[in-house]
Short mmCIF file of C-alpha atoms in Angstrom, two decimals:
data_model
loop_
_atom_site.label_atom_id
_atom_site.label_comp_id
_atom_site.label_asym_id
_atom_site.label_seq_id
_atom_site.Cartn_x
_atom_site.Cartn_y
_atom_site.Cartn_z
CA MET A 1 -0.15 -0.34 -0.13
CA VAL A 2 1.26 3.24 -0.65
CA SER A 3 1.13 6.29 1.67
CA GLU A 4 -0.51 9.23 0.37
CA THR A 5 2.55 11.52 1.21
CA ARG A 6 5.63 12.22 -0.79
CA GLU A 7 8.91 10.21 0.31
CA ASN A 8 11.18 12.02 2.59
CA PHE A 9 14.31 13.06 0.14
CA GLY A 10 16.78 12.38 2.47
CA LYS A 11 15.51 8.60 2.73
CA ARG A 12 15.28 8.49 -1.28
CA ALA A 13 18.58 9.56 -1.19
CA ALA A 14 19.98 7.05 1.16
CA LYS A 15 17.93 4.34 -0.56
CA GLY A 16 19.86 5.59 -3.83
CA LEU A 17 22.98 5.06 -1.82
CA VAL A 18 22.25 1.45 -0.58
CA TRP A 19 21.35 0.78 -4.44
CA TRP A 20 24.71 2.21 -5.57
CA LEU A 21 26.41 0.21 -2.91
CA ALA A 22 24.92 -2.91 -3.68
CA GLY A 23 25.80 -2.21 -7.50
CA GLU A 24 29.76 -2.04 -5.92
CA LEU A 25 29.59 -5.12 -3.94
CA ILE A 26 28.05 -7.20 -7.18
CA CYS A 27 31.11 -5.75 -9.33
CA ILE A 28 33.27 -6.75 -6.64
CA ILE A 29 32.66 -10.23 -6.78
CA PHE A 30 32.16 -10.26 -10.34
CA ASN A 31 35.43 -8.59 -11.30
CA LEU A 32 37.47 -10.56 -8.82
CA CYS A 33 35.73 -13.66 -10.13
CA MET A 34 36.81 -12.33 -13.73
CA LEU A 35 40.14 -11.10 -12.61
CA VAL A 36 42.10 -14.18 -13.46
CA PHE A 37 40.38 -14.31 -17.38
CA MET A 38 40.99 -10.52 -17.89
CA MET A 39 45.07 -10.72 -17.38
CA LYS A 40 45.02 -12.79 -20.50
CA PHE A 41 42.41 -12.37 -23.12
CA MET A 42 41.15 -9.21 -24.17
CA ALA A 43 37.73 -10.53 -24.92
CA PHE A 44 37.21 -11.18 -21.32
CA LYS A 45 38.37 -7.57 -20.33
CA VAL A 46 35.72 -5.68 -22.82
CA PHE A 47 32.81 -8.52 -21.48
CA THR A 48 33.67 -7.55 -17.81
CA ALA A 49 33.98 -3.70 -18.80
CA VAL A 50 30.53 -3.91 -20.21
CA ALA A 51 28.84 -6.42 -17.97
CA SER A 52 30.18 -4.35 -14.74
CA SER A 53 28.63 -1.46 -16.37
CA LEU A 54 25.66 -3.16 -16.89
CA ILE A 55 25.20 -4.24 -13.26
CA ALA A 56 26.13 -1.13 -11.87
CA ASN A 57 23.47 0.99 -13.95
CA GLY A 58 21.26 -1.15 -14.26
CA LEU A 59 20.72 -1.37 -10.39
CA LEU A 60 20.42 2.46 -10.49
CA ALA A 61 17.91 2.32 -13.39
CA ASN A 62 15.67 -0.26 -11.30
CA TYR A 63 16.14 1.96 -8.23
CA ALA A 64 14.64 5.35 -10.56
CA TYR A 65 12.15 3.13 -12.16
CA SER A 66 11.01 2.44 -8.26
CA CYS A 67 11.07 5.81 -7.20
CA ALA A 68 9.11 6.80 -10.58
CA VAL A 69 6.42 4.19 -9.91
CA ARG A 70 5.56 5.33 -6.45
CA ASP A 71 5.37 9.14 -7.66
CA ARG A 72 3.30 8.39 -10.35
CA ASN A 73 1.08 6.56 -8.38
CA LEU A 74 1.17 9.34 -5.95
CA VAL A 75 0.26 11.88 -8.42
CA LYS A 76 -2.02 9.92 -10.32
CA TYR A 77 -4.01 8.69 -7.58
CA HIS A 78 -3.74 10.71 -4.45
CA GLY A 79 -3.19 14.26 -6.22
CA VAL A 80 0.57 14.75 -4.58
CA PRO A 81 1.84 17.64 -7.03
CA HIS A 82 4.64 16.25 -9.24
CA ASP A 83 8.55 17.47 -8.62
CA PRO A 84 10.06 18.11 -11.89
CA LEU A 85 13.45 18.08 -10.55
CA MET A 86 12.93 14.73 -8.64
CA SER A 87 14.78 13.06 -11.61
CA LEU A 88 17.38 15.18 -11.35
CA LYS A 89 17.51 15.10 -7.40
CA ILE A 90 17.85 11.22 -7.64
CA ALA A 91 20.40 11.39 -10.55
CA ILE A 92 22.70 13.25 -8.23
CA ALA A 93 22.11 11.90 -4.40
CA ALA A 94 21.98 8.20 -5.57
CA PRO A 95 25.85 7.95 -7.20
CA LEU A 96 27.28 10.97 -5.12
CA PRO A 97 30.19 8.76 -3.75
CA GLN A 98 31.49 8.40 -7.66
CA TYR A 99 31.42 11.92 -8.29
CA ILE A 100 33.28 12.76 -4.99
CA CYS A 101 35.68 10.32 -6.25
CA TRP A 102 36.26 11.83 -9.47
CA ILE A 103 36.70 15.28 -8.28
CA LEU A 104 39.25 13.77 -5.96
CA LEU A 105 41.09 11.75 -8.92
CA LEU A 106 41.16 15.35 -10.36
CA LEU A 107 42.90 16.99 -8.06
CA SER A 108 44.89 13.95 -7.43
CA LYS A 109 45.76 14.62 -11.30
CA LEU A 110 46.67 18.21 -10.54
CA GLY A 111 48.97 17.30 -7.98
CA VAL A 112 46.90 19.04 -5.35
CA ILE A 113 46.37 15.89 -3.44
CA LYS A 114 48.30 12.24 -3.07
CA ASP A 115 47.76 9.49 -5.59
CA ILE A 116 44.29 8.07 -4.75
CA PHE A 117 43.70 6.50 -8.00
CA ASN A 118 43.57 2.94 -6.38
CA ILE A 119 40.77 4.15 -3.73
CA PHE A 120 38.86 5.99 -7.10
CA ILE A 121 38.82 2.18 -8.77
CA TRP A 122 37.46 0.75 -5.34
CA CYS A 123 34.71 3.32 -5.22
CA ASN A 124 34.23 2.80 -8.77
CA ILE A 125 34.70 -0.78 -9.33
CA GLN A 126 32.79 -1.09 -12.37
CA SER A 127 35.53 1.26 -14.22
CA LEU A 128 38.07 -1.62 -13.01
CA ALA A 129 37.90 -3.73 -16.43
CA TRP A 130 37.77 -0.17 -18.25
CA VAL A 131 40.53 1.21 -16.62
CA ASP A 132 42.69 -2.02 -17.43
CA LEU A 133 41.81 -2.00 -21.18
CA PHE A 134 43.15 1.88 -21.37
CA THR A 135 46.00 2.35 -18.97
CA SER A 136 49.16 0.43 -18.19
CA GLY A 137 49.11 1.01 -14.36
CA ARG A 138 47.10 2.04 -11.72
CA THR A 139 48.63 5.06 -10.63
CA ILE A 140 47.76 8.74 -11.62
CA ASP A 141 50.71 8.79 -13.65
CA ALA A 142 49.84 6.03 -15.58
CA LEU A 143 46.10 7.92 -16.21
CA SER A 144 46.41 10.40 -19.10
CA TRP A 145 43.81 13.39 -18.98
CA GLY A 146 42.16 11.59 -21.94
CA GLY A 147 41.83 8.55 -19.85
CA LEU A 148 40.69 11.20 -16.88
CA PHE A 149 37.75 12.30 -18.73
CA GLY A 150 37.10 9.01 -19.99
CA LEU A 151 36.18 7.99 -16.55
CA LEU A 152 34.23 10.79 -16.17
CA ALA A 153 32.24 10.00 -18.95
CA LEU A 154 31.69 6.27 -17.98
CA MET A 155 30.71 7.53 -14.59
CA LEU A 156 27.90 10.16 -16.27
CA VAL A 157 26.14 7.19 -17.71
CA ALA A 158 24.70 6.67 -14.35
CA PRO A 159 22.92 9.80 -13.89
CA ILE A 160 21.72 9.74 -17.90
CA CYS A 161 20.34 5.97 -16.93
CA ILE A 162 18.67 7.57 -13.68
CA ILE A 163 16.89 10.57 -15.81
CA LEU A 164 15.85 8.38 -18.54
CA THR A 165 14.23 5.56 -16.47
CA TYR A 166 12.47 8.13 -14.13
CA GLU A 167 11.39 10.44 -17.00
CA CYS A 168 9.97 7.39 -19.01
CA THR A 169 8.20 5.80 -16.36
CA ILE A 170 6.84 8.84 -14.67
CA ARG A 171 5.56 9.80 -18.25
CA GLU A 172 4.00 5.96 -18.98
CA PHE A 173 6.26 5.98 -21.95
CA ASP A 174 6.85 2.18 -22.99
CA ILE A 175 10.10 1.87 -24.68
CA LYS A 176 10.04 -1.80 -25.43
CA ALA A 177 6.42 -1.01 -27.20
CA TRP A 178 8.07 2.36 -29.00
CA LEU A 179 11.07 0.19 -30.41
CA PHE A 180 9.45 -3.31 -31.36
CA TYR A 181 6.20 -1.92 -32.32
CA GLY A 182 6.25 1.75 -33.03
CA LYS A 183 3.83 2.57 -30.31
CA LYS A 184 4.05 4.44 -27.38
#
């Protein structure tokens, strides 16, 4: 049963962080299991990189879907006003540790703070296989500026997934029907 009030945003943000953490834990297990294969075969590196990204971003999209269904029902059946910025709010709140770690990585690359590249990888474990594909080592010196901004692009997939999932769900837009049948 859905209550007739909007969920506290602090509680919603905490749930988003739990979903992010669940994705990190699953990616840790997955990456550790694939580590032996990733050392020798390029195909396994690519597979692990894509699968880790799908796992982490899929869990965040699932979280956004749950929030959107709840909000859509509150708006539709209980007259609660729609918050047009909710998708942006949860896209910022759920993967917040990723953003903070990237800013720290940037500061590390600029030489403001010590090398935290390994800490960054542990806080963004889904990027481990991507890093392994494109860098020779796991130090800030081995990371090029292009690689740094490539990691940013990789991290920005999460908020894009969250926003698209939330907005499509709240508007009752069925992507499968649109893709396969040309219907909304």
